[in-house]
Short mmCIF file of C-alpha atoms in Angstrom, two decimals:
data_model
loop_
_atom_site.label_atom_id
_atom_site.label_comp_id
_atom_site.label_asym_id
_atom_site.label_seq_id
_atom_site.Cartn_x
_atom_site.Cartn_y
_atom_site.Cartn_z
CA MET P 216 -19.77 13.96 -33.39
CA LYS P 217 -16.09 13.81 -32.25
CA THR P 218 -15.94 12.02 -28.72
CA ASN P 219 -14.11 13.63 -26.14
CA ILE P 220 -11.90 11.60 -24.10
CA VAL P 221 -10.82 12.59 -20.44
CA LYS P 222 -8.93 10.70 -18.02
CA ILE P 223 -9.24 10.99 -14.13
CA ASN P 224 -6.82 9.35 -12.46
CA LYS P 225 -7.77 11.12 -9.10
CA LEU P 226 -11.01 13.00 -8.37
CA GLU P 227 -10.09 16.45 -7.51
CA ALA P 228 -12.09 18.58 -5.19
CA VAL P 229 -13.12 21.07 -8.26
CA ASP P 230 -12.58 18.97 -11.30
CA ALA P 231 -13.01 20.51 -14.69
CA ASN P 232 -13.66 17.41 -16.43
CA ILE P 233 -16.64 16.74 -14.37
CA ILE P 234 -17.77 20.35 -14.42
CA GLN P 235 -17.72 20.09 -17.95
CA ALA P 236 -19.34 16.70 -18.44
CA ALA P 237 -22.36 17.89 -16.20
CA LYS P 238 -22.62 20.90 -18.46
CA ILE P 239 -22.84 18.28 -21.24
CA ILE P 240 -25.33 16.66 -19.26
CA ARG P 241 -27.72 19.55 -18.34
CA SER P 242 -27.79 20.42 -22.07
CA GLY P 243 -29.16 16.94 -23.35
CA GLY P 244 -25.90 15.23 -24.32
CA LEU P 245 -24.42 11.84 -23.48
CA VAL P 246 -21.41 11.45 -21.38
CA ALA P 247 -19.80 7.93 -21.26
CA PHE P 248 -18.59 7.73 -17.33
CA PRO P 249 -17.19 4.78 -14.96
CA THR P 250 -19.07 3.46 -12.11
CA GLU P 251 -18.23 0.32 -10.01
CA THR P 252 -20.11 -1.87 -11.86
CA VAL P 253 -19.48 -1.23 -15.54
CA TYR P 254 -19.21 1.82 -17.22
CA GLY P 255 -22.77 4.02 -18.09
CA LEU P 256 -24.00 5.92 -20.93
CA GLY P 257 -25.53 8.89 -19.38
CA ALA P 258 -28.17 11.50 -20.40
CA ASN P 259 -30.42 13.72 -18.21
CA GLY P 260 -32.86 11.16 -16.64
CA LEU P 261 -35.57 13.77 -16.67
CA ASP P 262 -35.48 14.90 -20.57
CA ALA P 263 -37.13 12.70 -22.75
CA LYS P 264 -35.11 13.79 -25.67
CA ALA P 265 -31.95 13.12 -24.17
CA ALA P 266 -33.15 9.97 -23.28
CA ALA P 267 -33.95 9.30 -27.04
CA GLY P 268 -30.03 10.17 -27.57
CA ILE P 269 -29.34 6.96 -25.65
CA TYR P 270 -31.43 4.45 -27.26
CA ALA P 271 -30.19 5.81 -30.59
CA ALA P 272 -26.57 5.83 -29.65
CA LYS P 273 -27.10 2.06 -28.46
CA GLY P 274 -29.31 0.81 -30.93
CA ARG P 275 -31.65 0.23 -27.76
CA PRO P 276 -34.96 -1.01 -28.27
CA SER P 277 -37.36 1.67 -26.43
CA ASP P 278 -39.49 -0.41 -24.61
CA ASN P 279 -36.10 -1.63 -22.50
CA PRO P 280 -36.04 0.72 -19.33
CA LEU P 281 -33.38 2.97 -18.49
CA ILE P 282 -32.05 2.93 -14.81
CA LEU P 283 -31.69 6.59 -13.00
CA HIS P 284 -28.70 7.12 -11.25
CA VAL P 285 -28.72 9.44 -7.98
CA CYS P 286 -26.27 11.06 -5.99
CA ASP P 287 -28.18 11.05 -2.66
CA PHE P 288 -31.38 10.04 -0.63
CA ALA P 289 -33.01 13.37 -1.03
CA MET P 290 -32.83 13.55 -5.24
CA LEU P 291 -34.15 9.43 -5.06
CA ALA P 292 -37.05 10.92 -2.74
CA ASP P 293 -37.97 13.52 -5.68
CA LEU P 294 -38.56 10.82 -8.19
CA VAL P 295 -40.83 8.57 -6.55
CA VAL P 296 -44.48 7.97 -5.10
CA GLU P 297 -43.36 6.37 -1.94
CA ILE P 298 -39.92 4.61 -0.45
CA PRO P 299 -41.48 1.55 1.09
CA GLU P 300 -40.09 -0.83 3.88
CA THR P 301 -37.69 -3.24 1.78
CA ALA P 302 -36.25 0.08 0.03
CA LYS P 303 -35.50 1.55 3.36
CA LYS P 304 -33.82 -1.47 4.29
CA ILE P 305 -31.51 -1.88 1.16
CA ILE P 306 -30.50 1.82 1.34
CA THR P 307 -29.57 1.29 4.87
CA ALA P 308 -27.30 -1.73 4.05
CA PHE P 309 -26.21 -1.52 0.52
CA CYS P 310 -26.49 2.19 -0.66
CA PRO P 311 -24.35 3.80 -2.20
CA GLY P 312 -23.42 0.53 -3.75
CA PRO P 313 -24.10 -2.05 -6.93
CA ILE P 314 -27.76 -2.50 -6.29
CA THR P 315 -31.06 -1.18 -8.01
CA MET P 316 -34.46 -0.50 -6.56
CA ILE P 317 -37.76 -1.09 -8.70
CA LEU P 318 -40.02 1.81 -7.06
CA LYS P 319 -43.23 3.44 -8.35
CA HIS P 320 -42.49 6.84 -9.96
CA LYS P 321 -43.94 10.02 -9.82
CA ALA P 322 -44.89 11.93 -13.21
CA VAL P 323 -41.67 13.85 -13.21
CA VAL P 324 -40.07 10.85 -14.87
CA PRO P 325 -40.66 10.82 -18.49
CA SER P 326 -41.94 7.33 -20.16
CA ALA P 327 -38.80 7.56 -22.18
CA ILE P 328 -37.07 6.54 -19.35
CA THR P 329 -39.42 3.90 -18.24
CA GLY P 330 -40.22 2.40 -21.20
CA GLY P 331 -43.94 3.17 -20.57
CA LEU P 332 -44.29 1.68 -17.15
CA ASP P 333 -45.41 3.05 -14.07
CA THR P 334 -41.83 1.88 -12.17
CA VAL P 335 -38.57 3.22 -12.47
CA GLY P 336 -35.10 1.63 -11.27
CA ILE P 337 -33.16 3.84 -9.08
CA ARG P 338 -29.81 3.16 -7.80
CA MET P 339 -26.83 5.52 -6.02
CA PRO P 340 -23.44 4.15 -7.62
CA ASP P 341 -20.79 3.65 -5.35
CA ASP P 342 -18.18 5.36 -7.52
CA ASP P 343 -16.64 9.05 -6.70
CA ILE P 344 -16.55 10.29 -10.16
CA ALA P 345 -20.08 8.83 -10.53
CA ARG P 346 -21.63 10.44 -8.01
CA ALA P 347 -19.43 13.86 -8.12
CA LEU P 348 -21.28 14.03 -12.08
CA ILE P 349 -24.51 13.51 -10.72
CA ARG P 350 -24.41 15.95 -8.03
CA LEU P 351 -23.08 18.81 -10.47
CA ALA P 352 -25.33 18.02 -12.94
CA GLY P 353 -28.38 18.64 -10.44
CA VAL P 354 -30.66 15.63 -12.23
CA PRO P 355 -30.88 12.26 -12.02
CA ILE P 356 -28.68 10.64 -14.82
CA ALA P 357 -29.88 7.85 -16.91
CA ALA P 358 -27.50 5.74 -17.43
CA PRO P 359 -27.42 1.78 -19.20
CA SER P 360 -24.21 0.13 -20.22
CA ALA P 361 -22.03 2.57 -22.47
CA ASN P 362 -22.17 -0.06 -25.21
CA THR P 363 -23.71 -1.34 -28.25
CA SER P 364 -27.33 -2.75 -27.33
CA GLY P 365 -26.85 -6.64 -26.98
CA ARG P 366 -22.83 -6.63 -26.63
CA PRO P 367 -21.18 -7.30 -23.71
CA SER P 368 -21.12 -4.29 -21.25
CA PRO P 369 -17.58 -2.27 -21.14
CA THR P 370 -15.47 -2.48 -17.93
CA THR P 371 -12.96 -0.05 -19.40
CA ALA P 372 -12.55 3.06 -21.42
CA ALA P 373 -11.16 1.21 -24.39
CA ALA P 374 -14.47 -1.32 -24.60
CA VAL P 375 -16.88 2.12 -24.58
CA LEU P 376 -14.78 3.53 -27.56
CA ALA P 377 -14.93 0.13 -29.41
CA ASP P 378 -18.49 0.47 -29.63
CA LEU P 379 -19.51 4.18 -29.05
CA ASN P 380 -16.80 6.40 -30.53
CA GLY P 381 -18.40 9.22 -32.38
CA LYS P 382 -21.56 8.71 -31.13
CA ILE P 383 -21.41 10.22 -27.67
CA ASP P 384 -20.06 13.69 -26.65
CA MET P 385 -17.91 12.71 -24.02
CA LEU P 386 -16.10 9.59 -22.01
CA ILE P 387 -14.29 10.17 -18.98
CA ASP P 388 -11.91 7.50 -18.43
CA GLY P 389 -11.80 6.41 -14.57
CA GLY P 390 -9.80 3.09 -15.17
CA ALA P 391 -11.44 -0.44 -14.66
CA SER P 392 -14.64 -1.26 -12.99
CA THR P 393 -14.41 -3.26 -9.81
CA PHE P 394 -17.29 -5.38 -10.00
CA GLY P 395 -17.35 -6.09 -13.81
CA VAL P 396 -21.25 -7.06 -13.66
CA GLU P 397 -23.96 -4.72 -13.67
CA SER P 398 -25.92 -4.02 -10.67
CA THR P 399 -28.48 -6.23 -9.02
CA ILE P 400 -32.11 -5.25 -9.34
CA VAL P 401 -34.77 -5.62 -6.60
CA ASP P 402 -38.39 -5.00 -7.26
CA CYS P 403 -39.64 -3.06 -4.29
CA THR P 404 -43.25 -2.86 -5.40
CA GLY P 405 -44.64 -5.99 -4.26
CA LEU P 406 -45.18 -7.89 -1.37
CA LEU P 407 -42.26 -9.96 -1.69
CA PRO P 408 -39.14 -8.31 -2.71
CA THR P 409 -38.33 -9.75 -6.15
CA VAL P 410 -34.73 -10.07 -7.80
CA LEU P 411 -35.21 -9.21 -11.14
CA ARG P 412 -31.28 -9.19 -12.34
CA PRO P 413 -28.69 -10.62 -10.35
CA GLY P 414 -25.68 -8.88 -9.26
CA ALA P 415 -22.71 -8.47 -6.98
CA ILE P 416 -25.31 -7.98 -4.22
CA THR P 417 -26.24 -11.35 -3.86
CA MET P 418 -29.32 -13.53 -3.06
CA GLU P 419 -27.81 -14.35 0.38
CA MET P 420 -27.01 -10.82 1.04
CA LEU P 421 -30.30 -9.63 0.35
CA THR P 422 -32.21 -12.58 2.39
CA GLU P 423 -29.88 -11.81 5.09
CA VAL P 424 -31.26 -8.19 5.36
CA LEU P 425 -34.96 -8.62 3.87
CA GLY P 426 -35.98 -11.74 4.52
CA GLU P 427 -37.57 -14.15 2.64
CA VAL P 428 -36.44 -13.14 -1.08
CA ALA P 429 -37.87 -14.06 -4.69
CA LEU P 430 -36.24 -14.47 -7.93
CA ASP P 431 -37.96 -13.40 -11.17
CA PRO P 432 -38.76 -16.52 -13.72
CA ALA P 433 -37.74 -14.12 -16.42
CA LEU P 434 -34.25 -15.37 -15.18
CA VAL P 435 -34.76 -18.60 -16.50
CA GLY P 436 -35.95 -17.43 -19.61
CA ALA P 437 -39.38 -16.71 -19.40
CA ASP P 438 -41.13 -14.59 -21.99
CA VAL P 439 -42.32 -11.56 -19.57
CA VAL P 440 -42.72 -7.55 -19.91
CA PRO P 441 -39.50 -6.36 -19.06
CA LYS P 442 -39.23 -4.09 -15.57
CA ALA P 443 -35.47 -3.90 -15.55
CA PRO P 444 -32.81 -3.63 -18.18
CA GLY P 445 -31.83 -7.11 -19.94
CA MET P 446 -34.85 -8.89 -19.14
CA LYS P 447 -36.37 -9.48 -22.48
CA TYR P 448 -33.66 -9.43 -24.77
CA ARG P 449 -30.31 -11.58 -25.74
CA HIS P 450 -27.65 -9.21 -23.86
CA TYR P 451 -23.85 -9.28 -23.46
CA ALA P 452 -23.00 -11.52 -26.72
CA PRO P 453 -19.83 -11.87 -28.31
CA LYS P 454 -19.89 -11.71 -32.19
CA ALA P 455 -19.20 -15.47 -32.25
CA PRO P 456 -21.87 -17.91 -30.91
CA LEU P 457 -21.39 -19.15 -27.46
CA VAL P 458 -22.08 -22.32 -25.87
CA VAL P 459 -22.04 -22.92 -22.08
CA ILE P 460 -20.94 -26.09 -20.79
CA LYS P 461 -21.71 -27.22 -17.03
CA GLY P 462 -21.06 -29.99 -15.17
CA ASN P 463 -17.62 -31.29 -12.61
CA CYS P 464 -14.68 -32.74 -12.96
CA THR P 465 -13.96 -35.56 -15.14
CA LYS P 466 -17.34 -35.41 -17.07
CA LEU P 467 -16.48 -31.59 -18.05
CA VAL P 468 -13.10 -32.01 -19.59
CA ASP P 469 -14.53 -35.06 -21.67
CA ARG P 470 -17.19 -32.89 -22.94
CA PHE P 471 -15.19 -30.08 -23.57
CA LEU P 472 -12.87 -32.45 -25.27
CA ALA P 473 -15.61 -33.96 -27.25
CA GLU P 474 -17.34 -30.50 -28.48
CA ILE P 475 -13.52 -29.24 -29.65
CA LYS P 476 -13.11 -32.47 -31.46
CA ASP P 477 -16.38 -32.25 -33.37
CA ALA P 478 -16.04 -28.46 -34.42
CA ALA P 479 -12.13 -29.06 -35.28
CA LEU P 480 -13.94 -31.88 -37.34
CA GLN P 481 -15.76 -29.17 -38.95
CA LYS P 482 -13.24 -26.96 -39.66
CA LYS P 483 -14.44 -24.49 -37.40
CA GLN P 484 -11.93 -22.25 -35.35
CA ILE P 485 -12.56 -22.53 -31.84
CA GLY P 486 -12.47 -20.00 -28.62
CA LEU P 487 -12.39 -21.25 -24.92
CA ILE P 488 -13.48 -19.36 -21.96
CA VAL P 489 -12.62 -21.17 -18.95
CA SER P 490 -11.08 -21.20 -15.50
CA ALA P 491 -7.46 -21.97 -14.83
CA GLU P 492 -8.45 -25.04 -13.75
CA LEU P 493 -9.84 -26.48 -16.68
CA ALA P 494 -7.42 -24.87 -19.09
CA LYS P 495 -4.78 -26.65 -17.80
CA LYS P 496 -6.64 -29.91 -19.51
CA LEU P 497 -7.47 -28.88 -22.28
CA PRO P 498 -5.41 -28.47 -26.01
CA THR P 499 -3.12 -25.26 -25.88
CA ASP P 500 -3.61 -24.81 -29.73
CA CYS P 501 -7.02 -23.09 -29.18
CA GLU P 502 -7.59 -19.57 -28.56
CA THR P 503 -8.30 -19.66 -24.67
CA PHE P 504 -9.19 -16.75 -22.23
CA ILE P 505 -8.68 -17.55 -18.88
CA TYR P 506 -11.26 -15.73 -16.41
CA GLY P 507 -9.61 -16.61 -13.07
CA SER P 508 -9.86 -19.37 -10.87
CA GLN P 509 -13.55 -21.57 -10.02
CA THR P 510 -12.42 -20.66 -6.17
CA ASP P 511 -12.69 -16.62 -6.80
CA LEU P 512 -15.97 -15.62 -8.47
CA SER P 513 -15.12 -12.10 -7.91
CA ALA P 514 -12.55 -12.48 -10.40
CA ILE P 515 -14.34 -14.13 -12.85
CA ALA P 516 -17.13 -11.34 -12.69
CA ALA P 517 -14.57 -8.69 -13.08
CA SER P 518 -13.04 -9.83 -16.24
CA LEU P 519 -16.05 -11.94 -17.63
CA TYR P 520 -16.99 -9.21 -20.12
CA GLU P 521 -13.32 -8.66 -21.12
CA GLY P 522 -13.45 -12.42 -22.14
CA LEU P 523 -16.17 -12.43 -24.09
CA ARG P 524 -15.39 -9.05 -26.16
CA SER P 525 -11.14 -10.48 -26.29
CA PHE P 526 -12.44 -12.91 -29.34
CA ASP P 527 -14.11 -10.09 -31.15
CA ASP P 528 -11.08 -9.41 -33.58
CA LYS P 529 -10.03 -12.57 -33.80
CA LYS P 530 -11.05 -15.53 -36.75
CA VAL P 531 -13.19 -17.77 -34.39
CA ASP P 532 -16.55 -19.66 -35.28
CA VAL P 533 -17.44 -20.65 -31.87
CA LEU P 534 -16.84 -20.06 -28.59
CA PHE P 535 -17.26 -22.66 -25.45
CA ALA P 536 -17.40 -21.21 -21.98
CA GLU P 537 -17.25 -22.75 -18.57
CA ALA P 538 -20.34 -22.50 -16.09
CA THR P 539 -19.71 -21.53 -12.68
CA SER P 540 -21.59 -22.50 -9.57
CA GLU P 541 -25.14 -20.38 -8.58
CA ILE P 542 -24.34 -19.72 -5.58
CA GLY P 543 -23.66 -16.10 -4.57
CA LEU P 544 -21.86 -14.06 -7.18
CA GLY P 545 -22.14 -17.11 -9.23
CA LEU P 546 -26.09 -16.25 -9.76
CA ALA P 547 -24.48 -13.10 -11.25
CA ILE P 548 -22.09 -14.49 -13.64
CA MET P 549 -24.40 -17.46 -14.87
CA ASN P 550 -27.05 -15.28 -15.74
CA ARG P 551 -24.56 -13.16 -17.85
CA LEU P 552 -23.74 -16.44 -19.75
CA ASN P 553 -26.96 -17.51 -20.02
CA LYS P 554 -28.18 -14.42 -21.87
CA ALA P 555 -24.81 -14.13 -24.08
CA SER P 556 -25.48 -17.65 -25.56
CA GLY P 557 -29.27 -17.21 -25.69
CA PHE P 558 -29.40 -20.27 -22.98
CA ASN P 559 -27.55 -22.41 -25.75
CA THR P 560 -26.00 -24.91 -22.49
CA ILE P 561 -24.66 -28.28 -22.35
CA THR P 562 -24.90 -30.07 -19.40
CA ALA P 563 -21.86 -32.73 -18.88
#
């Protein structure tokens, strides 16, 4: 299969490339497209065979549910049994935006999308290209991240091509994603809204709108049946083993220096994913990706996957990444680093 690559700098009222992409979706094909979080790999969300194409292209386990992307409230209402009060508050406050709601689905949603569950994740992306594609396709679009399963998610078209070139029908290059981490996922089916995956809509933001909000035990490594993508399997992983080091000030620097020295004695090539502040205190002869300043978590989130991917073509035996705080957006960043490392964490 040859992947047709199109670039859209500015969305026109009637865009021929979006029309073509919508036809591919309706006919059961696969289209990678930009969203404000990461690039998605889209297929007709009401077509079980098309969903199977997503799993095949990504090498994704079939019990890992897919998120349905909708363009408006009416399309959402057609897919779910009810819209509980929690979901209504989320829609009012955050939609369209980087948030996914877990809701009870109607029979129209195939089990190939839901992993056999009676619930489905639904979100309304805040990206003009994404919403235009959904609207013109006339169906909800099932879209996990457009990468090989388990790898760091793509925030650019180039990252999509690195994993899926020749495996999908079309790629829409809409530039770099804004947020750089996937949507926040909130389970709205219980008495207490529960965050299954942290993202740009933070716990603090949700609490302000919803009141009490729970955090799912799976976020700290518990073994559960996944209600949402990224809960059961190792995700976001670079090719080299990753170790996350957390701590502060002098102890953090000392621990990094000790780990670097130990790895060097073992003749290992070392890669570092660290803040600008820490980089100044570490050896300059290590391959280093500076993900930003610890004072700007949004910049770290936006560059995190780029950093994880940047070492894949380098001769690196082990990666050491600096942890962030877990306040606000830091919770999402640390969720991704923990999953990418398989919870391989050192505390200084």
